[in-house]
GROMACS .gro file of C-alpha atoms in nm:
model
  224
    1MET     CA    1   4.145  11.809  12.242
    2HIS     CA    2   4.142  11.460  11.951
    3SER     CA    3   4.405  11.277  12.132
    4HIS     CA    4   4.412  10.851  12.221
    5LEU     CA    5   4.593  10.792  12.485
    6ILE     CA    6   4.332  10.558  12.652
    7PRO     CA    7   4.517  10.196  12.665
    8GLY     CA    8   4.415   9.895  12.418
    9ILE     CA    9   4.069   9.999  12.316
   10ASP     CA   10   4.105  10.175  11.953
   11ASP     CA   11   4.459  10.211  11.736
   12GLY     CA   12   4.607  10.460  11.984
   13SER     CA   13   4.801  10.393  12.343
   14PRO     CA   14   4.890  10.014  12.326
   15SER     CA   15   4.997  10.036  12.700
   16MET     CA   16   4.957  10.252  13.031
   17GLN     CA   17   5.337  10.289  13.002
   18ALA     CA   18   5.304  10.421  12.676
   19THR     CA   19   5.031  10.648  12.788
   20ILE     CA   20   5.247  10.822  13.057
   21GLU     CA   21   5.532  10.898  12.837
   22MET     CA   22   5.269  11.056  12.575
   23LEU     CA   23   5.120  11.278  12.900
   24LYS     CA   24   5.499  11.354  12.986
   25GLY     CA   25   5.539  11.467  12.643
   26PHE     CA   26   5.165  11.689  12.637
   27VAL     CA   27   5.370  11.818  12.987
   28ASP     CA   28   5.651  11.899  12.793
   29LEU     CA   29   5.449  12.078  12.532
   30GLY     CA   30   5.331  12.292  12.780
   31TYR     CA   31   4.980  12.103  12.836
   32GLU     CA   32   4.796  12.162  13.130
   33LYS     CA   33   4.485  11.971  13.013
   34VAL     CA   34   4.403  11.714  12.737
   35ILE     CA   35   4.079  11.554  12.643
   36THR     CA   36   4.084  11.235  12.461
   37THR     CA   37   3.892  11.081  12.237
   38PRO     CA   38   3.936  10.745  12.121
   39HIS     CA   39   3.754  10.613  11.812
   40ILE     CA   40   3.380  10.467  11.842
   41MET     CA   41   3.378  10.290  11.496
   42PHE     CA   42   3.121   9.958  11.497
   43ASP     CA   43   3.294   9.769  11.290
   44PHE     CA   44   3.674   9.776  11.428
   45TYR     CA   45   3.679   9.949  11.799
   46LYS     CA   46   3.299   9.893  11.957
   47ASN     CA   47   3.352  10.111  12.228
   48THR     CA   48   3.084  10.238  12.525
   49PRO     CA   49   3.099  10.515  12.711
   50LYS     CA   50   3.140  10.218  13.012
   51ILE     CA   51   3.487  10.103  12.841
   52ILE     CA   52   3.616  10.440  12.766
   53ARG     CA   53   3.479  10.598  13.137
   54ASP     CA   54   3.709  10.280  13.334
   55GLY     CA   55   3.999  10.278  13.076
   56LEU     CA   56   3.973  10.690  13.206
   57ALA     CA   57   4.012  10.635  13.538
   58ASP     CA   58   4.283  10.382  13.505
   59VAL     CA   59   4.449  10.668  13.352
   60GLN     CA   60   4.358  10.899  13.577
   61ASN     CA   61   4.457  10.643  13.875
   62GLU     CA   62   4.816  10.709  13.715
   63ILE     CA   63   4.849  10.998  13.618
   64ARG     CA   64   4.777  11.054  14.013
   65ASN     CA   65   5.051  10.794  14.127
   66GLN     CA   66   5.289  10.938  13.869
   67GLN     CA   67   5.203  11.323  14.030
   68ILE     CA   68   5.227  11.439  13.663
   69PRO     CA   69   5.112  11.751  13.630
   70ILE     CA   70   4.844  11.781  13.353
   71THR     CA   71   4.416  11.714  13.397
   72LEU     CA   72   4.305  11.439  13.120
   73GLU     CA   73   3.901  11.358  13.008
   74ALA     CA   74   3.744  11.196  12.777
   75ALA     CA   75   3.487  11.187  12.505
   76ALA     CA   76   3.515  11.007  12.142
   77GLU     CA   77   3.594  11.054  11.797
   78TYR     CA   78   3.245  10.920  11.623
   79TYR     CA   79   3.321  10.710  11.244
   80PHE     CA   80   3.023  10.793  11.078
   81ASP     CA   81   2.816  10.535  11.028
   82GLU     CA   82   2.530  10.356  11.113
   83HIS     CA   83   2.611  10.337  11.454
   84PHE     CA   84   2.693  10.664  11.496
   85LEU     CA   85   2.297  10.746  11.333
   86SER     CA   86   2.192  10.470  11.580
   87LEU     CA   87   2.343  10.671  11.914
   88ILE     CA   88   2.198  11.024  11.779
   89ASP     CA   89   1.858  10.832  11.771
   90LYS     CA   90   1.908  10.731  12.142
   91ASP     CA   91   2.119  11.066  12.216
   92GLU     CA   92   2.392  10.795  12.382
   93LEU     CA   93   2.656  10.988  12.313
   94LEU     CA   94   3.009  11.088  12.501
   95THR     CA   95   3.058  11.489  12.442
   96PHE     CA   96   3.331  11.764  12.579
   97GLY     CA   97   3.271  12.129  12.690
   98ASN     CA   98   2.937  12.222  12.596
   99ARG     CA   99   2.803  11.893  12.455
  100HIS     CA  100   3.070  11.939  12.130
  101LEU     CA  101   3.042  11.619  11.982
  102LEU     CA  102   3.394  11.554  11.760
  103PHE     CA  103   3.347  11.311  11.440
  104GLU     CA  104   3.520  11.186  11.117
  105PHE     CA  105   3.415  11.033  10.828
  106SER     CA  106   3.617  10.786  10.633
  107PHE     CA  107   3.971  10.931  10.445
  108ARG     CA  108   3.815  10.800  10.067
  109THR     CA  109   3.461  10.826  10.062
  110LYS     CA  110   3.246  11.134  10.085
  111PRO     CA  111   2.932  11.058  10.277
  112ASN     CA  112   2.591  11.078  10.246
  113GLY     CA  113   2.338  11.258  10.445
  114VAL     CA  114   2.597  11.506  10.656
  115ASP     CA  115   2.355  11.769  10.650
  116GLU     CA  116   2.070  11.572  10.808
  117VAL     CA  117   2.280  11.415  11.019
  118VAL     CA  118   2.428  11.778  11.171
  119PHE     CA  119   2.075  11.905  11.155
  120GLU     CA  120   1.997  11.637  11.378
  121LEU     CA  121   2.266  11.691  11.607
  122LYS     CA  122   2.218  12.082  11.619
  123SER     CA  123   1.902  11.990  11.666
  124LYS     CA  124   1.959  11.778  12.030
  125GLY     CA  125   2.181  12.073  12.201
  126TYR     CA  126   2.538  11.861  11.996
  127GLN     CA  127   2.768  12.134  11.834
  128PRO     CA  128   2.949  11.863  11.619
  129ILE     CA  129   3.317  11.921  11.557
  130LEU     CA  130   3.471  11.720  11.235
  131ALA     CA  131   3.829  11.591  11.298
  132HIS     CA  132   4.109  11.619  11.053
  133TYR     CA  133   3.950  11.803  10.762
  134GLU     CA  134   4.243  11.842  10.582
  135ARG     CA  135   4.296  11.434  10.566
  136TYR     CA  136   3.980  11.397  10.366
  137LEU     CA  137   4.088  11.274   9.968
  138PHE     CA  138   3.749  11.357   9.891
  139PHE     CA  139   3.817  11.756   9.981
  140LEU     CA  140   4.161  11.778   9.819
  141SER     CA  141   4.054  11.943   9.500
  142ASP     CA  142   3.796  12.190   9.622
  143GLY     CA  143   3.996  12.290   9.884
  144VAL     CA  144   3.875  12.476  10.191
  145LYS     CA  145   3.517  12.528  10.020
  146PRO     CA  146   3.357  12.212  10.175
  147ALA     CA  147   3.480  12.349  10.521
  148GLU     CA  148   3.301  12.711  10.464
  149LYS     CA  149   3.015  12.520  10.368
  150LEU     CA  150   3.045  12.305  10.642
  151LYS     CA  151   3.092  12.567  10.858
  152SER     CA  152   2.783  12.725  10.738
  153LYS     CA  153   2.588  12.458  10.828
  154GLY     CA  154   2.699  12.446  11.202
  155VAL     CA  155   3.028  12.226  11.191
  156GLU     CA  156   3.285  12.281  11.361
  157ILE     CA  157   3.605  12.201  11.230
  158GLN     CA  158   3.903  12.064  11.375
  159MET     CA  159   4.292  12.076  11.220
  160ASN     CA  160   4.582  11.844  11.307
  161LEU     CA  161   4.878  11.962  11.403
  162ASN     CA  162   5.112  11.724  11.266
  163SER     CA  163   4.914  11.814  10.892
  164LEU     CA  164   5.152  12.099  10.888
  165THR     CA  165   5.474  11.874  10.959
  166GLY     CA  166   5.375  11.671  10.632
  167TYR     CA  167   5.346  11.361  10.861
  168TYR     CA  168   5.025  11.266  10.666
  169GLY     CA  169   5.205  11.388  10.308
  170GLN     CA  170   5.242  11.706  10.107
  171LYS     CA  171   4.890  11.687  10.003
  172VAL     CA  172   4.761  11.732  10.329
  173LYS     CA  173   5.019  11.973  10.430
  174ARG     CA  174   4.879  12.239  10.166
  175GLN     CA  175   4.569  12.157  10.277
  176ALA     CA  176   4.625  12.249  10.639
  177GLU     CA  177   4.803  12.557  10.482
  178LEU     CA  178   4.481  12.670  10.335
  179LEU     CA  179   4.283  12.627  10.615
  180VAL     CA  180   4.571  12.829  10.816
  181ASP     CA  181   4.540  13.082  10.552
  182ALA     CA  182   4.153  13.109  10.570
  183ASN     CA  183   4.107  13.113  10.932
  184LEU     CA  184   3.828  12.842  10.956
  185ILE     CA  185   4.034  12.632  11.164
  186ASP     CA  186   3.807  12.655  11.507
  187TYR     CA  187   4.015  12.325  11.698
  188LEU     CA  188   4.372  12.207  11.705
  189GLY     CA  189   4.435  11.893  11.780
  190THR     CA  190   4.713  11.678  11.844
  191ASP     CA  191   4.576  11.322  11.691
  192CYS     CA  192   4.837  11.188  11.916
  193HIS     CA  193   4.865  10.837  11.904
  194ARG     CA  194   5.217  10.744  11.978
  195LEU     CA  195   5.533  10.941  12.128
  196VAL     CA  196   5.642  11.057  11.770
  197HIS     CA  197   5.318  11.301  11.711
  198LEU     CA  198   5.429  11.462  11.992
  199GLU     CA  199   5.819  11.451  11.871
  200MET     CA  200   5.706  11.538  11.516
  201ILE     CA  201   5.525  11.829  11.683
  202LYS     CA  202   5.798  11.982  11.881
  203ALA     CA  203   6.047  11.981  11.610
  204ASN     CA  204   5.850  12.162  11.400
  205LEU     CA  205   5.692  12.461  11.664
  206ASP     CA  206   5.960  12.723  11.505
  207SER     CA  207   5.796  12.640  11.141
  208LYS     CA  208   5.637  12.953  10.964
  209TYR     CA  209   5.334  12.799  10.999
  210PHE     CA  210   5.326  12.682  11.336
  211ARG     CA  211   5.457  13.033  11.413
  212LYS     CA  212   5.116  13.166  11.205
  213LEU     CA  213   4.931  12.962  11.458
  214ASN     CA  214   5.035  13.175  11.739
  215GLU     CA  215   4.884  13.493  11.613
  216MET     CA  216   4.544  13.330  11.576
  217THR     CA  217   4.239  13.244  11.800
  218PHE     CA  218   4.149  12.933  11.882
  219LYS     CA  219   3.811  12.765  12.091
  220ASN     CA  220   4.050  12.521  12.292
  221ALA     CA  221   4.070  12.780  12.531
  222ASP     CA  222   3.700  12.768  12.584
  223LEU     CA  223   3.722  12.415  12.698
  224TYR     CA  224   3.927  12.447  13.014
   0.00000   0.00000   0.00000
């Protein structure tokens, strides 16, 4: 879960060809199912359920045409902004699994009102999942304590696999390692935008922390 594979609708795949290359890369890594999550960020990516579903249908048709042995579903990655809040009020959110909802913050600016929004989401029957906790700069100085607080409020935590490769820098890598050591991760994701993201994962499968992941249990399997 967590990828950007529908071509041309966000900062992920630029073309159907690139999407197919990435899907074949997922198959090479042993994936059987992928949940792709295009950005919904009102100032930049004004995606709607119809845009995402239409794009998903196009990719699914190409998967069938090329007989790629993988299942593709779609939801969204919601940016924590006023548009997101309005969609909660309207109950117009794209989810996966059992009303699981992926959302993200600004990487640099700590948001206000998170507890209240989480409470509203939970009261409406959603399961909020915070994308790539380890990448938020305002959490770095506090390590995993904010993750523990978020989980106590009912938020589940998703970590990007490439955070453990150093792809996003050494500070993010260390934060990801702390998450692993504290066993605070609910979901692993690739956050795949380009084929290079899968190539980085493949190159690090035998690293120390990837081996640790193999010994742990995550909720990804519940989404099958």
